[in-house]
Amino acid sequence: MNLARLKGLMGGMLLGALLGVPAPALAQADSTAAATAVICKDGTTSPHGGRGACSGHGGIDKSATAAAGTAAGSSASGSAPAAAAAGSSSGKATSGAPASAAGAATVMCNDGTTSTHSGRGACSGHGGVNKSASASPAPAAPKSAATAAAPAAMTAATAPAKPAAQAAPGGGPGQVWVNTASKVYHCPNDRWYGKTKEGQYMTEATAKAAGARPDHGKTCS
């Protein structure tokens, strides 16, 4: 087998010399043909297509071998662009995501204003981007005790005051109840009579002399 192949190679070199084809090119072509699997006429395959291939199997079935080679080449060439396109698409999506995220971020400018994007031209006319302020978001201000207590105080202030359930002992006809905190006196038929937190009973004349005034301007006598 090796002797026959050597003779074929020498014959090819001689033919190449006559046709002006370099010997290395012929040797490469013969080597490529020898390394290619071929289909024999009885349906079997041979791992090489050189001299002696399919010997004892009816010879090489050139049409079947050519068809198989075309189908394999077409399949390989078709899958390569698809894989390249998928890789390119994936690369674009991956590389585009950070850019989109960066463009949508809100940044702080050096003059205290904010910009809704951090891309090229952000904070233009505002002293540029304040990188230290933009890197770490401002912490939320803690709710102070005064702020938390404000609604409760407002509720207490708006709620109407209620008189005490029981009137202070004492009082009676001819006596008014003087709220010593507000300097307002109340008559016996008033709902605040004897029921304010601070006060005392006295005559109306005494209350007026002490500088107290009647509730809603209505005297008792």
mmCIF file with all atom_site columns, C-alpha atoms in Angstrom:
data_model
loop_
_atom_site.group_PDB
_atom_site.id
_atom_site.type_symbol
_atom_site.label_atom_id
_atom_site.label_alt_id
_atom_site.label_comp_id
_atom_site.label_asym_id
_atom_site.label_entity_id
_atom_site.label_seq_id
_atom_site.pdbx_PDB_ins_code
_atom_site.Cartn_x
_atom_site.Cartn_y
_atom_site.Cartn_z
_atom_site.occupancy
_atom_site.B_iso_or_equiv
_atom_site.pdbx_formal_charge
_atom_site.auth_seq_id
_atom_site.auth_comp_id
_atom_site.auth_asym_id
_atom_site.auth_atom_id
_atom_site.pdbx_PDB_model_num
ATOM 1   C CA . MET A 1 1   ? 0.000   0.000  0.000   1.00 0.00 ? 1   MET A CA 1
ATOM 2   C CA . ASN A 1 2   ? 2.778   2.477  0.989   1.00 0.00 ? 2   ASN A CA 1
ATOM 3   C CA . LEU A 1 3   ? 4.728   1.638  -2.165  1.00 0.00 ? 3   LEU A CA 1
ATOM 4   C CA . ALA A 1 4   ? 1.684   2.306  -4.334  1.00 0.00 ? 4   ALA A CA 1
ATOM 5   C CA . ARG A 1 5   ? 1.056   5.594  -2.567  1.00 0.00 ? 5   ARG A CA 1
ATOM 6   C CA . LEU A 1 6   ? 4.676   6.630  -2.982  1.00 0.00 ? 6   LEU A CA 1
ATOM 7   C CA . LYS A 1 7   ? 4.501   5.879  -6.692  1.00 0.00 ? 7   LYS A CA 1
ATOM 8   C CA . GLY A 1 8   ? 1.336   7.961  -6.973  1.00 0.00 ? 8   GLY A CA 1
ATOM 9   C CA . LEU A 1 9   ? 2.989   10.835 -5.184  1.00 0.00 ? 9   LEU A CA 1
ATOM 10  C CA . MET A 1 10  ? 6.062   10.707 -7.423  1.00 0.00 ? 10  MET A CA 1
ATOM 11  C CA . GLY A 1 11  ? 3.816   10.557 -10.482 1.00 0.00 ? 11  GLY A CA 1
ATOM 12  C CA . GLY A 1 12  ? 1.932   13.601 -9.230  1.00 0.00 ? 12  GLY A CA 1
ATOM 13  C CA . MET A 1 13  ? 5.161   15.516 -8.688  1.00 0.00 ? 13  MET A CA 1
ATOM 14  C CA . LEU A 1 14  ? 6.312   14.667 -12.176 1.00 0.00 ? 14  LEU A CA 1
ATOM 15  C CA . LEU A 1 15  ? 2.959   15.764 -13.645 1.00 0.00 ? 15  LEU A CA 1
ATOM 16  C CA . GLY A 1 16  ? 3.100   18.934 -11.604 1.00 0.00 ? 16  GLY A CA 1
ATOM 17  C CA . ALA A 1 17  ? 6.544   19.714 -12.923 1.00 0.00 ? 17  ALA A CA 1
ATOM 18  C CA . LEU A 1 18  ? 5.291   19.318 -16.488 1.00 0.00 ? 18  LEU A CA 1
ATOM 19  C CA . LEU A 1 19  ? 2.206   21.521 -15.810 1.00 0.00 ? 19  LEU A CA 1
ATOM 20  C CA . GLY A 1 20  ? 4.041   24.096 -13.766 1.00 0.00 ? 20  GLY A CA 1
ATOM 21  C CA . VAL A 1 21  ? 2.260   23.270 -10.467 1.00 0.00 ? 21  VAL A CA 1
ATOM 22  C CA . PRO A 1 22  ? 4.550   23.334 -7.402  1.00 0.00 ? 22  PRO A CA 1
ATOM 23  C CA . ALA A 1 23  ? 5.193   19.934 -5.837  1.00 0.00 ? 23  ALA A CA 1
ATOM 24  C CA . PRO A 1 24  ? 4.164   21.007 -2.302  1.00 0.00 ? 24  PRO A CA 1
ATOM 25  C CA . ALA A 1 25  ? 0.702   22.012 -3.589  1.00 0.00 ? 25  ALA A CA 1
ATOM 26  C CA . LEU A 1 26  ? 0.187   18.626 -5.206  1.00 0.00 ? 26  LEU A CA 1
ATOM 27  C CA . ALA A 1 27  ? 1.395   16.885 -2.069  1.00 0.00 ? 27  ALA A CA 1
ATOM 28  C CA . GLN A 1 28  ? -1.009  18.930 0.049   1.00 0.00 ? 28  GLN A CA 1
ATOM 29  C CA . ALA A 1 29  ? -3.928  18.144 -2.279  1.00 0.00 ? 29  ALA A CA 1
ATOM 30  C CA . ASP A 1 30  ? -3.114  14.433 -2.228  1.00 0.00 ? 30  ASP A CA 1
ATOM 31  C CA . SER A 1 31  ? -2.772  14.537 1.585   1.00 0.00 ? 31  SER A CA 1
ATOM 32  C CA . THR A 1 32  ? -6.153  16.313 1.935   1.00 0.00 ? 32  THR A CA 1
ATOM 33  C CA . ALA A 1 33  ? -7.852  13.795 -0.338  1.00 0.00 ? 33  ALA A CA 1
ATOM 34  C CA . ALA A 1 34  ? -6.273  10.942 1.586   1.00 0.00 ? 34  ALA A CA 1
ATOM 35  C CA . ALA A 1 35  ? -7.521  12.329 4.939   1.00 0.00 ? 35  ALA A CA 1
ATOM 36  C CA . THR A 1 36  ? -11.128 12.710 3.746   1.00 0.00 ? 36  THR A CA 1
ATOM 37  C CA . ALA A 1 37  ? -13.556 9.848  4.437   1.00 0.00 ? 37  ALA A CA 1
ATOM 38  C CA . VAL A 1 38  ? -15.250 8.443  1.317   1.00 0.00 ? 38  VAL A CA 1
ATOM 39  C CA . ILE A 1 39  ? -18.234 6.189  0.573   1.00 0.00 ? 39  ILE A CA 1
ATOM 40  C CA . CYS A 1 40  ? -17.632 2.935  -1.255  1.00 0.00 ? 40  CYS A CA 1
ATOM 41  C CA . LYS A 1 41  ? -19.934 1.514  -3.910  1.00 0.00 ? 41  LYS A CA 1
ATOM 42  C CA . ASP A 1 42  ? -21.124 -1.298 -1.639  1.00 0.00 ? 42  ASP A CA 1
ATOM 43  C CA . GLY A 1 43  ? -22.289 1.274  0.983   1.00 0.00 ? 43  GLY A CA 1
ATOM 44  C CA . THR A 1 44  ? -19.331 1.000  3.344   1.00 0.00 ? 44  THR A CA 1
ATOM 45  C CA . THR A 1 45  ? -17.022 3.914  4.140   1.00 0.00 ? 45  THR A CA 1
ATOM 46  C CA . SER A 1 46  ? -13.259 4.313  4.030   1.00 0.00 ? 46  SER A CA 1
ATOM 47  C CA . PRO A 1 47  ? -11.448 6.697  6.399   1.00 0.00 ? 47  PRO A CA 1
ATOM 48  C CA . HIS A 1 48  ? -9.335  8.050  3.504   1.00 0.00 ? 48  HIS A CA 1
ATOM 49  C CA . GLY A 1 49  ? -9.785  8.731  -0.169  1.00 0.00 ? 49  GLY A CA 1
ATOM 50  C CA . GLY A 1 50  ? -6.256  8.089  -1.362  1.00 0.00 ? 50  GLY A CA 1
ATOM 51  C CA . ARG A 1 51  ? -4.969  5.364  -3.675  1.00 0.00 ? 51  ARG A CA 1
ATOM 52  C CA . GLY A 1 52  ? -6.345  1.962  -2.693  1.00 0.00 ? 52  GLY A CA 1
ATOM 53  C CA . ALA A 1 53  ? -9.368  3.370  -0.898  1.00 0.00 ? 53  ALA A CA 1
ATOM 54  C CA . CYS A 1 54  ? -12.421 1.052  -1.069  1.00 0.00 ? 54  CYS A CA 1
ATOM 55  C CA . SER A 1 55  ? -10.195 -1.708 -2.466  1.00 0.00 ? 55  SER A CA 1
ATOM 56  C CA . GLY A 1 56  ? -12.297 -4.873 -2.370  1.00 0.00 ? 56  GLY A CA 1
ATOM 57  C CA . HIS A 1 57  ? -15.494 -2.839 -1.942  1.00 0.00 ? 57  HIS A CA 1
ATOM 58  C CA . GLY A 1 58  ? -16.175 -1.972 -5.581  1.00 0.00 ? 58  GLY A CA 1
ATOM 59  C CA . GLY A 1 59  ? -14.202 1.285  -5.548  1.00 0.00 ? 59  GLY A CA 1
ATOM 60  C CA . ILE A 1 60  ? -15.222 4.810  -4.458  1.00 0.00 ? 60  ILE A CA 1
ATOM 61  C CA . ASP A 1 61  ? -18.799 5.980  -5.035  1.00 0.00 ? 61  ASP A CA 1
ATOM 62  C CA . LYS A 1 62  ? -17.840 9.497  -6.118  1.00 0.00 ? 62  LYS A CA 1
ATOM 63  C CA . SER A 1 63  ? -21.383 10.865 -6.405  1.00 0.00 ? 63  SER A CA 1
ATOM 64  C CA . ALA A 1 64  ? -22.387 9.701  -2.904  1.00 0.00 ? 64  ALA A CA 1
ATOM 65  C CA . THR A 1 65  ? -19.103 10.981 -1.439  1.00 0.00 ? 65  THR A CA 1
ATOM 66  C CA . ALA A 1 66  ? -19.522 14.381 -3.130  1.00 0.00 ? 66  ALA A CA 1
ATOM 67  C CA . ALA A 1 67  ? -23.130 14.691 -1.909  1.00 0.00 ? 67  ALA A CA 1
ATOM 68  C CA . ALA A 1 68  ? -22.147 13.827 1.664   1.00 0.00 ? 68  ALA A CA 1
ATOM 69  C CA . GLY A 1 69  ? -19.311 16.375 1.605   1.00 0.00 ? 69  GLY A CA 1
ATOM 70  C CA . THR A 1 70  ? -21.609 19.136 0.280   1.00 0.00 ? 70  THR A CA 1
ATOM 71  C CA . ALA A 1 71  ? -24.238 18.448 2.955   1.00 0.00 ? 71  ALA A CA 1
ATOM 72  C CA . ALA A 1 72  ? -21.636 18.498 5.742   1.00 0.00 ? 72  ALA A CA 1
ATOM 73  C CA . GLY A 1 73  ? -20.082 21.724 4.482   1.00 0.00 ? 73  GLY A CA 1
ATOM 74  C CA . SER A 1 74  ? -23.479 23.414 4.147   1.00 0.00 ? 74  SER A CA 1
ATOM 75  C CA . SER A 1 75  ? -24.473 22.421 7.685   1.00 0.00 ? 75  SER A CA 1
ATOM 76  C CA . ALA A 1 76  ? -21.209 23.701 9.163   1.00 0.00 ? 76  ALA A CA 1
ATOM 77  C CA . SER A 1 77  ? -21.344 26.991 7.246   1.00 0.00 ? 77  SER A CA 1
ATOM 78  C CA . GLY A 1 78  ? -24.995 27.543 8.223   1.00 0.00 ? 78  GLY A CA 1
ATOM 79  C CA . SER A 1 79  ? -24.453 26.997 11.938  1.00 0.00 ? 79  SER A CA 1
ATOM 80  C CA . ALA A 1 80  ? -21.385 29.219 12.138  1.00 0.00 ? 80  ALA A CA 1
ATOM 81  C CA . PRO A 1 81  ? -23.142 32.517 11.204  1.00 0.00 ? 81  PRO A CA 1
ATOM 82  C CA . ALA A 1 82  ? -26.032 31.687 13.548  1.00 0.00 ? 82  ALA A CA 1
ATOM 83  C CA . ALA A 1 83  ? -23.646 31.117 16.436  1.00 0.00 ? 83  ALA A CA 1
ATOM 84  C CA . ALA A 1 84  ? -21.764 34.300 15.591  1.00 0.00 ? 84  ALA A CA 1
ATOM 85  C CA . ALA A 1 85  ? -25.010 36.283 15.405  1.00 0.00 ? 85  ALA A CA 1
ATOM 86  C CA . ALA A 1 86  ? -26.171 34.887 18.750  1.00 0.00 ? 86  ALA A CA 1
ATOM 87  C CA . GLY A 1 87  ? -22.845 35.778 20.336  1.00 0.00 ? 87  GLY A CA 1
ATOM 88  C CA . SER A 1 88  ? -22.960 39.260 18.850  1.00 0.00 ? 88  SER A CA 1
ATOM 89  C CA . SER A 1 89  ? -26.544 39.823 20.030  1.00 0.00 ? 89  SER A CA 1
ATOM 90  C CA . SER A 1 90  ? -25.696 38.597 23.516  1.00 0.00 ? 90  SER A CA 1
ATOM 91  C CA . GLY A 1 91  ? -22.647 40.836 23.623  1.00 0.00 ? 91  GLY A CA 1
ATOM 92  C CA . LYS A 1 92  ? -24.663 43.865 22.584  1.00 0.00 ? 92  LYS A CA 1
ATOM 93  C CA . ALA A 1 93  ? -27.378 43.209 25.159  1.00 0.00 ? 93  ALA A CA 1
ATOM 94  C CA . THR A 1 94  ? -24.824 42.717 27.933  1.00 0.00 ? 94  THR A CA 1
ATOM 95  C CA . SER A 1 95  ? -22.792 45.757 27.044  1.00 0.00 ? 95  SER A CA 1
ATOM 96  C CA . GLY A 1 96  ? -25.877 47.906 26.558  1.00 0.00 ? 96  GLY A CA 1
ATOM 97  C CA . ALA A 1 97  ? -27.415 47.175 29.961  1.00 0.00 ? 97  ALA A CA 1
ATOM 98  C CA . PRO A 1 98  ? -24.793 49.004 32.098  1.00 0.00 ? 98  PRO A CA 1
ATOM 99  C CA . ALA A 1 99  ? -24.907 51.991 29.757  1.00 0.00 ? 99  ALA A CA 1
ATOM 100 C CA . SER A 1 100 ? -28.684 52.187 30.069  1.00 0.00 ? 100 SER A CA 1
ATOM 101 C CA . ALA A 1 101 ? -28.522 51.840 33.860  1.00 0.00 ? 101 ALA A CA 1
ATOM 102 C CA . ALA A 1 102 ? -25.838 54.523 34.066  1.00 0.00 ? 102 ALA A CA 1
ATOM 103 C CA . GLY A 1 103 ? -27.861 56.876 31.888  1.00 0.00 ? 103 GLY A CA 1
ATOM 104 C CA . ALA A 1 104 ? -30.987 56.469 34.069  1.00 0.00 ? 104 ALA A CA 1
ATOM 105 C CA . ALA A 1 105 ? -29.275 57.094 37.439  1.00 0.00 ? 105 ALA A CA 1
ATOM 106 C CA . THR A 1 106 ? -30.008 60.353 39.279  1.00 0.00 ? 106 THR A CA 1
ATOM 107 C CA . VAL A 1 107 ? -26.912 62.311 40.294  1.00 0.00 ? 107 VAL A CA 1
ATOM 108 C CA . MET A 1 108 ? -26.217 65.324 42.493  1.00 0.00 ? 108 MET A CA 1
ATOM 109 C CA . CYS A 1 109 ? -24.687 68.445 40.910  1.00 0.00 ? 109 CYS A CA 1
ATOM 110 C CA . ASN A 1 110 ? -22.095 70.657 42.601  1.00 0.00 ? 110 ASN A CA 1
ATOM 111 C CA . ASP A 1 111 ? -24.600 73.503 43.031  1.00 0.00 ? 111 ASP A CA 1
ATOM 112 C CA . GLY A 1 112 ? -27.001 71.261 44.996  1.00 0.00 ? 112 GLY A CA 1
ATOM 113 C CA . THR A 1 113 ? -29.420 70.508 42.156  1.00 0.00 ? 113 THR A CA 1
ATOM 114 C CA . THR A 1 114 ? -30.020 67.021 40.766  1.00 0.00 ? 114 THR A CA 1
ATOM 115 C CA . SER A 1 115 ? -29.871 65.575 37.243  1.00 0.00 ? 115 SER A CA 1
ATOM 116 C CA . THR A 1 116 ? -32.056 62.681 36.125  1.00 0.00 ? 116 THR A CA 1
ATOM 117 C CA . HIS A 1 117 ? -29.192 61.058 34.213  1.00 0.00 ? 117 HIS A CA 1
ATOM 118 C CA . SER A 1 118 ? -25.454 60.616 34.734  1.00 0.00 ? 118 SER A CA 1
ATOM 119 C CA . GLY A 1 119 ? -24.371 60.370 31.109  1.00 0.00 ? 119 GLY A CA 1
ATOM 120 C CA . ARG A 1 120 ? -22.402 62.848 29.041  1.00 0.00 ? 120 ARG A CA 1
ATOM 121 C CA . GLY A 1 121 ? -23.508 66.432 29.707  1.00 0.00 ? 121 GLY A CA 1
ATOM 122 C CA . ALA A 1 122 ? -25.053 65.665 33.119  1.00 0.00 ? 122 ALA A CA 1
ATOM 123 C CA . CYS A 1 123 ? -25.081 68.745 35.407  1.00 0.00 ? 123 CYS A CA 1
ATOM 124 C CA . SER A 1 124 ? -23.972 70.925 32.502  1.00 0.00 ? 124 SER A CA 1
ATOM 125 C CA . GLY A 1 125 ? -24.258 74.505 33.686  1.00 0.00 ? 125 GLY A CA 1
ATOM 126 C CA . HIS A 1 126 ? -24.512 73.398 37.328  1.00 0.00 ? 126 HIS A CA 1
ATOM 127 C CA . GLY A 1 127 ? -20.812 73.003 38.153  1.00 0.00 ? 127 GLY A CA 1
ATOM 128 C CA . GLY A 1 128 ? -20.544 69.364 37.068  1.00 0.00 ? 128 GLY A CA 1
ATOM 129 C CA . VAL A 1 129 ? -21.399 66.145 38.911  1.00 0.00 ? 129 VAL A CA 1
ATOM 130 C CA . ASN A 1 130 ? -20.772 66.031 42.666  1.00 0.00 ? 130 ASN A CA 1
ATOM 131 C CA . LYS A 1 131 ? -19.299 62.522 42.701  1.00 0.00 ? 131 LYS A CA 1
ATOM 132 C CA . SER A 1 132 ? -19.025 62.204 46.483  1.00 0.00 ? 132 SER A CA 1
ATOM 133 C CA . ALA A 1 133 ? -22.673 63.137 47.031  1.00 0.00 ? 133 ALA A CA 1
ATOM 134 C CA . SER A 1 134 ? -23.878 60.985 44.116  1.00 0.00 ? 134 SER A CA 1
ATOM 135 C CA . ALA A 1 135 ? -21.930 57.907 45.263  1.00 0.00 ? 135 ALA A CA 1
ATOM 136 C CA . SER A 1 136 ? -23.806 57.513 48.546  1.00 0.00 ? 136 SER A CA 1
ATOM 137 C CA . PRO A 1 137 ? -27.508 58.477 48.836  1.00 0.00 ? 137 PRO A CA 1
ATOM 138 C CA . ALA A 1 138 ? -28.410 60.843 51.648  1.00 0.00 ? 138 ALA A CA 1
ATOM 139 C CA . PRO A 1 139 ? -29.669 58.951 54.709  1.00 0.00 ? 139 PRO A CA 1
ATOM 140 C CA . ALA A 1 140 ? -33.295 59.474 55.596  1.00 0.00 ? 140 ALA A CA 1
ATOM 141 C CA . ALA A 1 141 ? -33.751 62.032 58.339  1.00 0.00 ? 141 ALA A CA 1
ATOM 142 C CA . PRO A 1 142 ? -34.781 60.354 61.597  1.00 0.00 ? 142 PRO A CA 1
ATOM 143 C CA . LYS A 1 143 ? -38.238 61.239 62.808  1.00 0.00 ? 143 LYS A CA 1
ATOM 144 C CA . SER A 1 144 ? -37.786 63.530 65.777  1.00 0.00 ? 144 SER A CA 1
ATOM 145 C CA . ALA A 1 145 ? -39.812 63.196 68.944  1.00 0.00 ? 145 ALA A CA 1
ATOM 146 C CA . ALA A 1 146 ? -41.286 66.668 68.357  1.00 0.00 ? 146 ALA A CA 1
ATOM 147 C CA . THR A 1 147 ? -42.460 65.688 64.860  1.00 0.00 ? 147 THR A CA 1
ATOM 148 C CA . ALA A 1 148 ? -44.026 62.488 66.166  1.00 0.00 ? 148 ALA A CA 1
ATOM 149 C CA . ALA A 1 149 ? -45.734 64.314 69.025  1.00 0.00 ? 149 ALA A CA 1
ATOM 150 C CA . ALA A 1 150 ? -47.148 67.111 66.821  1.00 0.00 ? 150 ALA A CA 1
ATOM 151 C CA . PRO A 1 151 ? -50.223 65.158 65.608  1.00 0.00 ? 151 PRO A CA 1
ATOM 152 C CA . ALA A 1 152 ? -51.059 64.113 69.166  1.00 0.00 ? 152 ALA A CA 1
ATOM 153 C CA . ALA A 1 153 ? -50.740 67.692 70.423  1.00 0.00 ? 153 ALA A CA 1
ATOM 154 C CA . MET A 1 154 ? -52.894 68.991 67.570  1.00 0.00 ? 154 MET A CA 1
ATOM 155 C CA . THR A 1 155 ? -55.571 66.423 68.352  1.00 0.00 ? 155 THR A CA 1
ATOM 156 C CA . ALA A 1 156 ? -55.542 67.405 72.004  1.00 0.00 ? 156 ALA A CA 1
ATOM 157 C CA . ALA A 1 157 ? -55.783 71.118 71.133  1.00 0.00 ? 157 ALA A CA 1
ATOM 158 C CA . THR A 1 158 ? -58.710 70.676 68.763  1.00 0.00 ? 158 THR A CA 1
ATOM 159 C CA . ALA A 1 159 ? -60.702 68.414 71.106  1.00 0.00 ? 159 ALA A CA 1
ATOM 160 C CA . PRO A 1 160 ? -63.289 70.444 73.055  1.00 0.00 ? 160 PRO A CA 1
ATOM 161 C CA . ALA A 1 161 ? -62.685 70.736 76.784  1.00 0.00 ? 161 ALA A CA 1
ATOM 162 C CA . LYS A 1 162 ? -65.113 68.949 79.062  1.00 0.00 ? 162 LYS A CA 1
ATOM 163 C CA . PRO A 1 163 ? -66.182 70.153 82.504  1.00 0.00 ? 163 PRO A CA 1
ATOM 164 C CA . ALA A 1 164 ? -65.556 68.015 85.530  1.00 0.00 ? 164 ALA A CA 1
ATOM 165 C CA . ALA A 1 165 ? -68.250 65.493 86.381  1.00 0.00 ? 165 ALA A CA 1
ATOM 166 C CA . GLN A 1 166 ? -68.825 66.889 89.884  1.00 0.00 ? 166 GLN A CA 1
ATOM 167 C CA . ALA A 1 167 ? -68.964 70.570 90.902  1.00 0.00 ? 167 ALA A CA 1
ATOM 168 C CA . ALA A 1 168 ? -66.693 71.762 93.680  1.00 0.00 ? 168 ALA A CA 1
ATOM 169 C CA . PRO A 1 169 ? -68.398 71.758 97.084  1.00 0.00 ? 169 PRO A CA 1
ATOM 170 C CA . GLY A 1 170 ? -69.904 75.077 98.167  1.00 0.00 ? 170 GLY A CA 1
ATOM 171 C CA . GLY A 1 171 ? -71.599 77.698 96.085  1.00 0.00 ? 171 GLY A CA 1
ATOM 172 C CA . GLY A 1 172 ? -75.320 78.311 95.823  1.00 0.00 ? 172 GLY A CA 1
ATOM 173 C CA . PRO A 1 173 ? -77.640 81.280 95.376  1.00 0.00 ? 173 PRO A CA 1
ATOM 174 C CA . GLY A 1 174 ? -75.830 84.624 95.206  1.00 0.00 ? 174 GLY A CA 1
ATOM 175 C CA . GLN A 1 175 ? -72.501 82.910 94.541  1.00 0.00 ? 175 GLN A CA 1
ATOM 176 C CA . VAL A 1 176 ? -70.610 82.821 91.236  1.00 0.00 ? 176 VAL A CA 1
ATOM 177 C CA . TRP A 1 177 ? -67.731 80.528 90.340  1.00 0.00 ? 177 TRP A CA 1
ATOM 178 C CA . VAL A 1 178 ? -64.586 82.429 89.325  1.00 0.00 ? 178 VAL A CA 1
ATOM 179 C CA . ASN A 1 179 ? -62.058 80.652 87.116  1.00 0.00 ? 179 ASN A CA 1
ATOM 180 C CA . THR A 1 180 ? -58.939 82.098 88.673  1.00 0.00 ? 180 THR A CA 1
ATOM 181 C CA . ALA A 1 181 ? -56.819 81.027 85.682  1.00 0.00 ? 181 ALA A CA 1
ATOM 182 C CA . SER A 1 182 ? -58.871 82.896 83.045  1.00 0.00 ? 182 SER A CA 1
ATOM 183 C CA . LYS A 1 183 ? -60.487 85.582 85.297  1.00 0.00 ? 183 LYS A CA 1
ATOM 184 C CA . VAL A 1 184 ? -63.937 84.563 83.977  1.00 0.00 ? 184 VAL A CA 1
ATOM 185 C CA . TYR A 1 185 ? -66.837 83.889 86.362  1.00 0.00 ? 185 TYR A CA 1
ATOM 186 C CA . HIS A 1 186 ? -69.767 81.558 85.770  1.00 0.00 ? 186 HIS A CA 1
ATOM 187 C CA . CYS A 1 187 ? -73.348 81.732 87.025  1.00 0.00 ? 187 CYS A CA 1
ATOM 188 C CA . PRO A 1 188 ? -75.074 78.850 88.913  1.00 0.00 ? 188 PRO A CA 1
ATOM 189 C CA . ASN A 1 189 ? -76.914 77.692 85.769  1.00 0.00 ? 189 ASN A CA 1
ATOM 190 C CA . ASP A 1 190 ? -73.654 77.562 83.696  1.00 0.00 ? 190 ASP A CA 1
ATOM 191 C CA . ARG A 1 191 ? -72.237 74.109 82.928  1.00 0.00 ? 191 ARG A CA 1
ATOM 192 C CA . TRP A 1 192 ? -68.804 75.281 84.137  1.00 0.00 ? 192 TRP A CA 1
ATOM 193 C CA . TYR A 1 193 ? -70.141 76.366 87.517  1.00 0.00 ? 193 TYR A CA 1
ATOM 194 C CA . GLY A 1 194 ? -67.753 74.919 90.097  1.00 0.00 ? 194 GLY A CA 1
ATOM 195 C CA . LYS A 1 195 ? -66.116 72.612 87.497  1.00 0.00 ? 195 LYS A CA 1
ATOM 196 C CA . THR A 1 196 ? -63.013 74.359 86.126  1.00 0.00 ? 196 THR A CA 1
ATOM 197 C CA . LYS A 1 197 ? -59.638 73.083 87.291  1.00 0.00 ? 197 LYS A CA 1
ATOM 198 C CA . GLU A 1 198 ? -58.921 76.264 89.210  1.00 0.00 ? 198 GLU A CA 1
ATOM 199 C CA . GLY A 1 199 ? -61.482 78.566 90.803  1.00 0.00 ? 199 GLY A CA 1
ATOM 200 C CA . GLN A 1 200 ? -63.461 79.601 93.831  1.00 0.00 ? 200 GLN A CA 1
ATOM 201 C CA . TYR A 1 201 ? -66.912 80.777 94.869  1.00 0.00 ? 201 TYR A CA 1
ATOM 202 C CA . MET A 1 202 ? -67.636 84.430 95.663  1.00 0.00 ? 202 MET A CA 1
ATOM 203 C CA . THR A 1 203 ? -70.321 87.021 95.143  1.00 0.00 ? 203 THR A CA 1
ATOM 204 C CA . GLU A 1 204 ? -70.671 88.597 91.729  1.00 0.00 ? 204 GLU A CA 1
ATOM 205 C CA . ALA A 1 205 ? -69.763 91.989 93.117  1.00 0.00 ? 205 ALA A CA 1
ATOM 206 C CA . THR A 1 206 ? -66.586 90.592 94.663  1.00 0.00 ? 206 THR A CA 1
ATOM 207 C CA . ALA A 1 207 ? -65.685 88.859 91.377  1.00 0.00 ? 207 ALA A CA 1
ATOM 208 C CA . LYS A 1 208 ? -66.118 92.120 89.453  1.00 0.00 ? 208 LYS A CA 1
ATOM 209 C CA . ALA A 1 209 ? -64.038 93.982 92.025  1.00 0.00 ? 209 ALA A CA 1
ATOM 210 C CA . ALA A 1 210 ? -61.271 91.384 91.622  1.00 0.00 ? 210 ALA A CA 1
ATOM 211 C CA . GLY A 1 211 ? -61.220 92.073 87.866  1.00 0.00 ? 211 GLY A CA 1
ATOM 212 C CA . ALA A 1 212 ? -63.139 88.981 86.719  1.00 0.00 ? 212 ALA A CA 1
ATOM 213 C CA . ARG A 1 213 ? -65.600 89.270 83.826  1.00 0.00 ? 213 ARG A CA 1
ATOM 214 C CA . PRO A 1 214 ? -68.795 87.315 83.181  1.00 0.00 ? 214 PRO A CA 1
ATOM 215 C CA . ASP A 1 215 ? -68.718 84.344 80.800  1.00 0.00 ? 215 ASP A CA 1
ATOM 216 C CA . HIS A 1 216 ? -69.789 85.476 77.300  1.00 0.00 ? 216 HIS A CA 1
ATOM 217 C CA . GLY A 1 217 ? -70.504 88.916 78.775  1.00 0.00 ? 217 GLY A CA 1
ATOM 218 C CA . LYS A 1 218 ? -73.698 87.746 80.519  1.00 0.00 ? 218 LYS A CA 1
ATOM 219 C CA . THR A 1 219 ? -74.007 88.800 84.164  1.00 0.00 ? 219 THR A CA 1
ATOM 220 C CA . CYS A 1 220 ? -75.796 86.619 86.672  1.00 0.00 ? 220 CYS A CA 1
ATOM 221 C CA . SER A 1 221 ? -78.009 89.299 88.287  1.00 0.00 ? 221 SER A CA 1
#
